[in-house]
JSON list of C-alpha atoms in Angstrom, two decimals:
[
{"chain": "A", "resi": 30, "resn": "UNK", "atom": "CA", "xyz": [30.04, 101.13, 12.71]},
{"chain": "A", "resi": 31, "resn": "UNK", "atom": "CA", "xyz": [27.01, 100.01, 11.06]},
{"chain": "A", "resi": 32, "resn": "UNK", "atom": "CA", "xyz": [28.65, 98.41, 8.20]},
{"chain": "A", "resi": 33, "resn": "UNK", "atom": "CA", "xyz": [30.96, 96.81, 11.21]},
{"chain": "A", "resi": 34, "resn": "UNK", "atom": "CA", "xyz": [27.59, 95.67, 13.02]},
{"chain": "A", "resi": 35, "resn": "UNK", "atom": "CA", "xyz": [26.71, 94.45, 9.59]},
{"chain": "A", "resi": 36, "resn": "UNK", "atom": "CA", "xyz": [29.64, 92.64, 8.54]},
{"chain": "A", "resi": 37, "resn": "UNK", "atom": "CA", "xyz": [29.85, 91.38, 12.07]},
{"chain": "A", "resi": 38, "resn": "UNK", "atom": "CA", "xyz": [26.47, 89.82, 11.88]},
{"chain": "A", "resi": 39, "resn": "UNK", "atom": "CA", "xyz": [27.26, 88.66, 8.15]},
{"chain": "A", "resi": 40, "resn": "UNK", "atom": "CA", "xyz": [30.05, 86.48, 9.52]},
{"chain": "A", "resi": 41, "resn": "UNK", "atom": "CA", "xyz": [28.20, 85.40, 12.42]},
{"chain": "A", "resi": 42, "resn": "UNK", "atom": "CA", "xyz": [25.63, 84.18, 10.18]},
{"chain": "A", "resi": 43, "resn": "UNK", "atom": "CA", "xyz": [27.85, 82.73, 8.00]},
{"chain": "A", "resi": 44, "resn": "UNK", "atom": "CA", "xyz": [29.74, 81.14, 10.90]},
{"chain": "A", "resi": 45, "resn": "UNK", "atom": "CA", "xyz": [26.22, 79.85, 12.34]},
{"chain": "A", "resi": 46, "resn": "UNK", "atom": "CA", "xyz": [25.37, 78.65, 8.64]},
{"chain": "A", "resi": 47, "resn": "UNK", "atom": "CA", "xyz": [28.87, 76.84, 8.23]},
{"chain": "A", "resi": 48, "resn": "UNK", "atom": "CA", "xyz": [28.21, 74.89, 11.79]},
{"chain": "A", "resi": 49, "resn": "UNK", "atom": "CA", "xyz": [24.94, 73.94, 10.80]},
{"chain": "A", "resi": 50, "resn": "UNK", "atom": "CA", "xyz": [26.33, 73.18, 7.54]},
{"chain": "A", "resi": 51, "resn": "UNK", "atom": "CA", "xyz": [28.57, 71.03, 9.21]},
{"chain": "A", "resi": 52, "resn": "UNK", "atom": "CA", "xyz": [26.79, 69.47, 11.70]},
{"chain": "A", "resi": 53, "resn": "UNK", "atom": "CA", "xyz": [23.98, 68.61, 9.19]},
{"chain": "A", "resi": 54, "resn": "UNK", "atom": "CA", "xyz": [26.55, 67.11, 6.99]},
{"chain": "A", "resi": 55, "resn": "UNK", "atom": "CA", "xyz": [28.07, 65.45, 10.22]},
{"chain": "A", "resi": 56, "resn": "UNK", "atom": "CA", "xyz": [24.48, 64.27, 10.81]},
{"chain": "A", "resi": 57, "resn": "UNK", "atom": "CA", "xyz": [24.09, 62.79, 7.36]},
{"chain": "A", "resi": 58, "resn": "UNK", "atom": "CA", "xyz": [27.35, 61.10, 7.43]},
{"chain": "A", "resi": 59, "resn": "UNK", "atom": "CA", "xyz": [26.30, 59.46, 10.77]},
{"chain": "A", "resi": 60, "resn": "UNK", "atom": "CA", "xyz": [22.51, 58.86, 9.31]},
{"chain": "A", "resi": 61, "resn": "UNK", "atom": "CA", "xyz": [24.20, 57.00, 6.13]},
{"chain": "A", "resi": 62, "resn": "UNK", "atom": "CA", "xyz": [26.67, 54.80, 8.17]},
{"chain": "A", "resi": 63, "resn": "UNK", "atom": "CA", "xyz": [23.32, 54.12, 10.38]},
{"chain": "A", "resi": 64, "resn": "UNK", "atom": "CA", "xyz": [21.73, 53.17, 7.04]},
{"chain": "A", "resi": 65, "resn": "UNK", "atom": "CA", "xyz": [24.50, 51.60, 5.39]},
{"chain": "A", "resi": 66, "resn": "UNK", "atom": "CA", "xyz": [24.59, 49.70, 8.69]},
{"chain": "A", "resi": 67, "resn": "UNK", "atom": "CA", "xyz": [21.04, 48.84, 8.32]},
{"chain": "A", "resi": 68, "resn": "UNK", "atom": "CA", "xyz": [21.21, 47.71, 4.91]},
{"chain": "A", "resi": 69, "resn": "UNK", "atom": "CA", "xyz": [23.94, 45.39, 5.79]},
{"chain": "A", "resi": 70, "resn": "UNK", "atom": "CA", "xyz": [21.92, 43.73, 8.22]},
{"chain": "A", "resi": 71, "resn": "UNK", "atom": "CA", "xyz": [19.16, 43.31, 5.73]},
{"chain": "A", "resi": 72, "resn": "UNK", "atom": "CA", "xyz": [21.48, 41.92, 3.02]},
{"chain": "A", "resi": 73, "resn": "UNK", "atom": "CA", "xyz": [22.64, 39.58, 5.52]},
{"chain": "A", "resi": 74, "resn": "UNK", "atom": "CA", "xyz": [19.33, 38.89, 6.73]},
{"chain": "A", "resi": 75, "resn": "UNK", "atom": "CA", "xyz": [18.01, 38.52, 2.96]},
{"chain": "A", "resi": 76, "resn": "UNK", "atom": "CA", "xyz": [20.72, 36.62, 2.22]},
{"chain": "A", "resi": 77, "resn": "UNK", "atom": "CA", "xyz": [19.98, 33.90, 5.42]},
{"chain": "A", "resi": 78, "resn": "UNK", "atom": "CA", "xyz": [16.44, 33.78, 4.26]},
{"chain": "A", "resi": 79, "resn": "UNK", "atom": "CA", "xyz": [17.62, 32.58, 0.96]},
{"chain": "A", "resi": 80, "resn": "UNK", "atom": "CA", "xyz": [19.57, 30.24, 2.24]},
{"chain": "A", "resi": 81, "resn": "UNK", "atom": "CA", "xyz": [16.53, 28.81, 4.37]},
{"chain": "A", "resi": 82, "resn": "UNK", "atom": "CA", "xyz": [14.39, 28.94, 1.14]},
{"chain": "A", "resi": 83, "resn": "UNK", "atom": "CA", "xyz": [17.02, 26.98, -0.38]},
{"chain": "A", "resi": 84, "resn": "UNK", "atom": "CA", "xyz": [16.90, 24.21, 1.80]},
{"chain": "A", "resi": 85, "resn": "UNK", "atom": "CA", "xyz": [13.58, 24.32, 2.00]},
{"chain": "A", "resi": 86, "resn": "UNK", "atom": "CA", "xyz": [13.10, 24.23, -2.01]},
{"chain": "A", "resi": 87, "resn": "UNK", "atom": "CA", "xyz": [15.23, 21.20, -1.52]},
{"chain": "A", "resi": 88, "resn": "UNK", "atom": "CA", "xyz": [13.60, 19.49, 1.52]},
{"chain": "A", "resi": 89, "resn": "UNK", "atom": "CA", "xyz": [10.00, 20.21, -0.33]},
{"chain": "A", "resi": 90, "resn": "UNK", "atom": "CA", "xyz": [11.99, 18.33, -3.75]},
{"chain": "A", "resi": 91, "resn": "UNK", "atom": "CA", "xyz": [13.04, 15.42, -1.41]},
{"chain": "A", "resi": 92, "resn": "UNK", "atom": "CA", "xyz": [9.18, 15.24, 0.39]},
{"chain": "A", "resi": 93, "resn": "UNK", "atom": "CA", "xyz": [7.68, 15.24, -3.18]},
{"chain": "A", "resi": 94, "resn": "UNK", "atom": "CA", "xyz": [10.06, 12.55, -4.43]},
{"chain": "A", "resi": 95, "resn": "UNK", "atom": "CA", "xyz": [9.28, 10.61, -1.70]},
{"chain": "A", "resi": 96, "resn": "UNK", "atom": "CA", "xyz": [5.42, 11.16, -1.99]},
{"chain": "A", "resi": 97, "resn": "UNK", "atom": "CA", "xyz": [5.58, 10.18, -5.50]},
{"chain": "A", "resi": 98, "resn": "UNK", "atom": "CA", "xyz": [7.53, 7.14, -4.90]},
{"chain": "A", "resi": 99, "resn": "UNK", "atom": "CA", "xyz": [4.37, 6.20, -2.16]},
{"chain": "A", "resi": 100, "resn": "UNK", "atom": "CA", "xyz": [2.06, 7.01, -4.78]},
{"chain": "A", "resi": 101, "resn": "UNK", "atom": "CA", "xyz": [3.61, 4.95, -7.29]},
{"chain": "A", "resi": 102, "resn": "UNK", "atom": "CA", "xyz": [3.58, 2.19, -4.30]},
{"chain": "A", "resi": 103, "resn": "UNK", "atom": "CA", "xyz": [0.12, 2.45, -3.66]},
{"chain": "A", "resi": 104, "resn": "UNK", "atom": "CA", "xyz": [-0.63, 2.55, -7.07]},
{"chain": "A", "resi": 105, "resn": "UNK", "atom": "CA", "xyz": [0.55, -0.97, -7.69]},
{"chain": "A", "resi": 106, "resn": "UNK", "atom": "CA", "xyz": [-0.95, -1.99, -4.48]},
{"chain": "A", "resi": 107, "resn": "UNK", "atom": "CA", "xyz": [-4.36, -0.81, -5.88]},
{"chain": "A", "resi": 108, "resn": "UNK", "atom": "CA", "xyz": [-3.81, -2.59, -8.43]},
{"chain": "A", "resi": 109, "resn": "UNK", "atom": "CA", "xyz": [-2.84, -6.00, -7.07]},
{"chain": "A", "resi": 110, "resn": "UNK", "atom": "CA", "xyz": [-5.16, -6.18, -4.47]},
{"chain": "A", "resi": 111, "resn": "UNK", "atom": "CA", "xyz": [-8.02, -7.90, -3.52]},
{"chain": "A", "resi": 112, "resn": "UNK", "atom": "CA", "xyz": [-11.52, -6.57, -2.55]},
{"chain": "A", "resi": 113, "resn": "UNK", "atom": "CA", "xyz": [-12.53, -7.84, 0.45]},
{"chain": "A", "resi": 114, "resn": "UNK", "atom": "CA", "xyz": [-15.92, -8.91, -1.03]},
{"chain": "A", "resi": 115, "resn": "UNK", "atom": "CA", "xyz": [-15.14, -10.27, -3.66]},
{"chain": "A", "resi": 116, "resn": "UNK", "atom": "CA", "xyz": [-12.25, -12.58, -1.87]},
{"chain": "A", "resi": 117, "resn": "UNK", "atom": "CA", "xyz": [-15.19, -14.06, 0.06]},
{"chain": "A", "resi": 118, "resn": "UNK", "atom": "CA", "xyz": [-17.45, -14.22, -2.68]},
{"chain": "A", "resi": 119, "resn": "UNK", "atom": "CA", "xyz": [-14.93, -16.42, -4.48]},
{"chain": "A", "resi": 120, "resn": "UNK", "atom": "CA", "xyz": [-14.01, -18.07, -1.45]},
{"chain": "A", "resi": 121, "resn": "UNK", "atom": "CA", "xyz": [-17.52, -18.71, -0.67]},
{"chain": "A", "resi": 122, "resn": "UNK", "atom": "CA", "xyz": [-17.91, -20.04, -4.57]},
{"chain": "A", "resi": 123, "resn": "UNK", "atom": "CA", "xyz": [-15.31, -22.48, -3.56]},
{"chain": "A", "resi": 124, "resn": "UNK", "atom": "CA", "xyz": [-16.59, -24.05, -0.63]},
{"chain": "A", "resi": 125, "resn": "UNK", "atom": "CA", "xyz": [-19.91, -24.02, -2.53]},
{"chain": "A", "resi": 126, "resn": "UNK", "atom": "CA", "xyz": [-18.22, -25.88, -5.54]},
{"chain": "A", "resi": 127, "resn": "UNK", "atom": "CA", "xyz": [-16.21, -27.98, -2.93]},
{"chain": "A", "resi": 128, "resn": "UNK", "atom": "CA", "xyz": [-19.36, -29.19, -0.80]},
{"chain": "A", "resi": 129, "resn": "UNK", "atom": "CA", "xyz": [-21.13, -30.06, -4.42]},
{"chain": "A", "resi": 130, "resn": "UNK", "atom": "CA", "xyz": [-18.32, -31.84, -5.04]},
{"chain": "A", "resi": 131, "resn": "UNK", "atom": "CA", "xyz": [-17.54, -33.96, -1.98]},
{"chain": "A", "resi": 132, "resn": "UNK", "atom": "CA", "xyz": [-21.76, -34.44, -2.33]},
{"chain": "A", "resi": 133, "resn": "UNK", "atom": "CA", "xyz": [-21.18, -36.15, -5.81]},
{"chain": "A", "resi": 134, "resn": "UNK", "atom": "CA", "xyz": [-18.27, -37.75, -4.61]},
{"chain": "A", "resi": 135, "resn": "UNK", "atom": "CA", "xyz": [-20.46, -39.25, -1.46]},
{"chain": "A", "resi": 136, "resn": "UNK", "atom": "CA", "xyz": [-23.22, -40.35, -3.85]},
{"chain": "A", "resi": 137, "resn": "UNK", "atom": "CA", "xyz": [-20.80, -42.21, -6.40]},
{"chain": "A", "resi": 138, "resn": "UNK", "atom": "CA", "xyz": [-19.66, -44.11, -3.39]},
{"chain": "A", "resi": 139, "resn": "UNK", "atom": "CA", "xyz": [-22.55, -44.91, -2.25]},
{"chain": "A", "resi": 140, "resn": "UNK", "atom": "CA", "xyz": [-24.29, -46.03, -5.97]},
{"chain": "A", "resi": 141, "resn": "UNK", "atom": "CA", "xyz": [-20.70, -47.96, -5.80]},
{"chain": "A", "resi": 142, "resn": "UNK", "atom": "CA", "xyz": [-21.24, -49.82, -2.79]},
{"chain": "A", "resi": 143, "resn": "UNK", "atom": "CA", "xyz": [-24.62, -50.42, -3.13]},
{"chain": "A", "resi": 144, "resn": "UNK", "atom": "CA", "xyz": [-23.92, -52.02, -6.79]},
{"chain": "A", "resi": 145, "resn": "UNK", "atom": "CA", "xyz": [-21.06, -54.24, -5.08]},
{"chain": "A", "resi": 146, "resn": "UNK", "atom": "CA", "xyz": [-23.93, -55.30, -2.41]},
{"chain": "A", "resi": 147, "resn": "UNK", "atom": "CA", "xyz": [-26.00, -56.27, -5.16]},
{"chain": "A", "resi": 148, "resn": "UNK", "atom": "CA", "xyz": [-23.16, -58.24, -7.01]},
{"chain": "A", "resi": 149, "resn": "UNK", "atom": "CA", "xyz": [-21.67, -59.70, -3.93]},
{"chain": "A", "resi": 150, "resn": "UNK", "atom": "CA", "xyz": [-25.34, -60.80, -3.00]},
{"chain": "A", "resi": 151, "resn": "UNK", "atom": "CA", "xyz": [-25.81, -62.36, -6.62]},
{"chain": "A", "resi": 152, "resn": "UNK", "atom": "CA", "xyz": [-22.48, -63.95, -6.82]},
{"chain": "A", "resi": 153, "resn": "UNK", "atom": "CA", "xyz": [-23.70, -65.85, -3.63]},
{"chain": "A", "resi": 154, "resn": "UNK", "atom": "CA", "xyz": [-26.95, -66.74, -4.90]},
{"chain": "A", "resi": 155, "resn": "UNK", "atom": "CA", "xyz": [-25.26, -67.82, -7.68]},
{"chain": "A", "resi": 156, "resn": "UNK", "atom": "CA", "xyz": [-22.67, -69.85, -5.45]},
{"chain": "A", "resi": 157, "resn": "UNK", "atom": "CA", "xyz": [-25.18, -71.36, -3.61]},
{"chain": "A", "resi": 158, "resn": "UNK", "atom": "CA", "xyz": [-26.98, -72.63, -6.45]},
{"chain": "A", "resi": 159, "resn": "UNK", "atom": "CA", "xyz": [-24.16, -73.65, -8.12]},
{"chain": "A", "resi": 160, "resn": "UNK", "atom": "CA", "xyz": [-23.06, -75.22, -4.68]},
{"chain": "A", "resi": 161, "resn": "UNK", "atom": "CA", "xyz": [-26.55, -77.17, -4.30]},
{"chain": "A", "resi": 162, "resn": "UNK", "atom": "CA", "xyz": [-26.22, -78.67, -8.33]},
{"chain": "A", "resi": 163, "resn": "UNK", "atom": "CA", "xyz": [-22.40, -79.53, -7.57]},
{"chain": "A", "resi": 164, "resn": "UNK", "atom": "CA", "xyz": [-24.03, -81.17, -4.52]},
{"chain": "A", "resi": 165, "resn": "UNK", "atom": "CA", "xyz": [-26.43, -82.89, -6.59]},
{"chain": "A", "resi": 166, "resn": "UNK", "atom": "CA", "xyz": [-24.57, -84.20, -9.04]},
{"chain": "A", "resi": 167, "resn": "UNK", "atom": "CA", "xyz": [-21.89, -85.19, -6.92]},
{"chain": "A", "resi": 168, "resn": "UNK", "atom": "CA", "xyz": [-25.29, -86.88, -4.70]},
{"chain": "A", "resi": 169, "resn": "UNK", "atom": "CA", "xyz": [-26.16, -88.37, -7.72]},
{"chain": "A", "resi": 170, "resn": "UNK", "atom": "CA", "xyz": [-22.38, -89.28, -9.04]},
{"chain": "A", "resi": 171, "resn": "UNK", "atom": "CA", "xyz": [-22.15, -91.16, -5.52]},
{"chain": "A", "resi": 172, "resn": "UNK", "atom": "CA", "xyz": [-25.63, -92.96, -6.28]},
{"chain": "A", "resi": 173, "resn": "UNK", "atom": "CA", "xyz": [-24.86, -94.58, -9.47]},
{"chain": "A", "resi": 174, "resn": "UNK", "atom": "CA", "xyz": [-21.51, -95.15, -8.38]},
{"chain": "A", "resi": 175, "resn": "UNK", "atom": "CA", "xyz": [-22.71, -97.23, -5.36]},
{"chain": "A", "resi": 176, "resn": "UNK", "atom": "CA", "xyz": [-25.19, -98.78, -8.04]},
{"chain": "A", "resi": 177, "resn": "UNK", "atom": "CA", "xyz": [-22.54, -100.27, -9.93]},
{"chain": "A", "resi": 178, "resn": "UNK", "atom": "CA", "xyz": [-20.12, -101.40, -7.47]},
{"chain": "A", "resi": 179, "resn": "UNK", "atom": "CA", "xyz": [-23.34, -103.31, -6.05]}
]
């Protein structure tokens, strides 16, 4: 009966062992679906974040071509443009040239029309004295002319 007891509790244990066998490999099967489950959603999840990244890669690409193209732009604007200063220093060197030059202008006139005073004023002094001989001689022409018709 001992040996009964014994092989009783053998196959109990085995029994209890097979269960647990079972249910542990019951519980790893449901642990690896959870896990394969899991891992699934990760791989999906990695896979959406590389899709993000992509576009973002590409969006960054598109930013940076356009930030180059406004560097380029500014670039030439730089380059073309004009200082503030020195526009009004060189329009300020105009209007200094252009004041000079209307003051030479002025003067010329002036020495001009003074010199055509001075002619205009000879030219009648000249008239008048060439007026008073004409008037003499004609004076004179009318003198001996009356002389010899009397």
């Amino acid at each position: 009966d001992d040996l009964d007891i014994v092989r009783q509790h053998g196959f109990d244990v085995e029994n209890a062992d097979n269960r647990h066998h079972e249910e542990q490999t019951k519980n790893l099967n449901e642990l690896t679906a959870r896990m394969e489950q899991m891992f699934d959603a990760v791989d999906g999840q990695i896979q959406d974040l590389q899709a993000a990244d992509a576009a973002l890669k590409a969006e960054d690409e598109r930013q940076q071509g356009v930030l180059e193209e406004h560097d380029a732009e500014l670039t030439r604007l730089d380059e073309v443009k004009v200082e503030v200063q020195e526009y009004e220093e060189r329009m300020d060197a105009v209007d200094k040239r252009i004041t000079k030059e209307m003051k030479e202008i002025h003067k010329k006139v002036d020495d001009i029309d003074e010199q055509l005073s001075q002619r205009i004023t000879e030219a009648m002094v000249i008239e008048a004295t060439n007026h008073k001989k004409v008037c003499d001689l004609l004076d004179e022409h009318k003198e001996h002319s009356q002389g010899e018709r009397d």
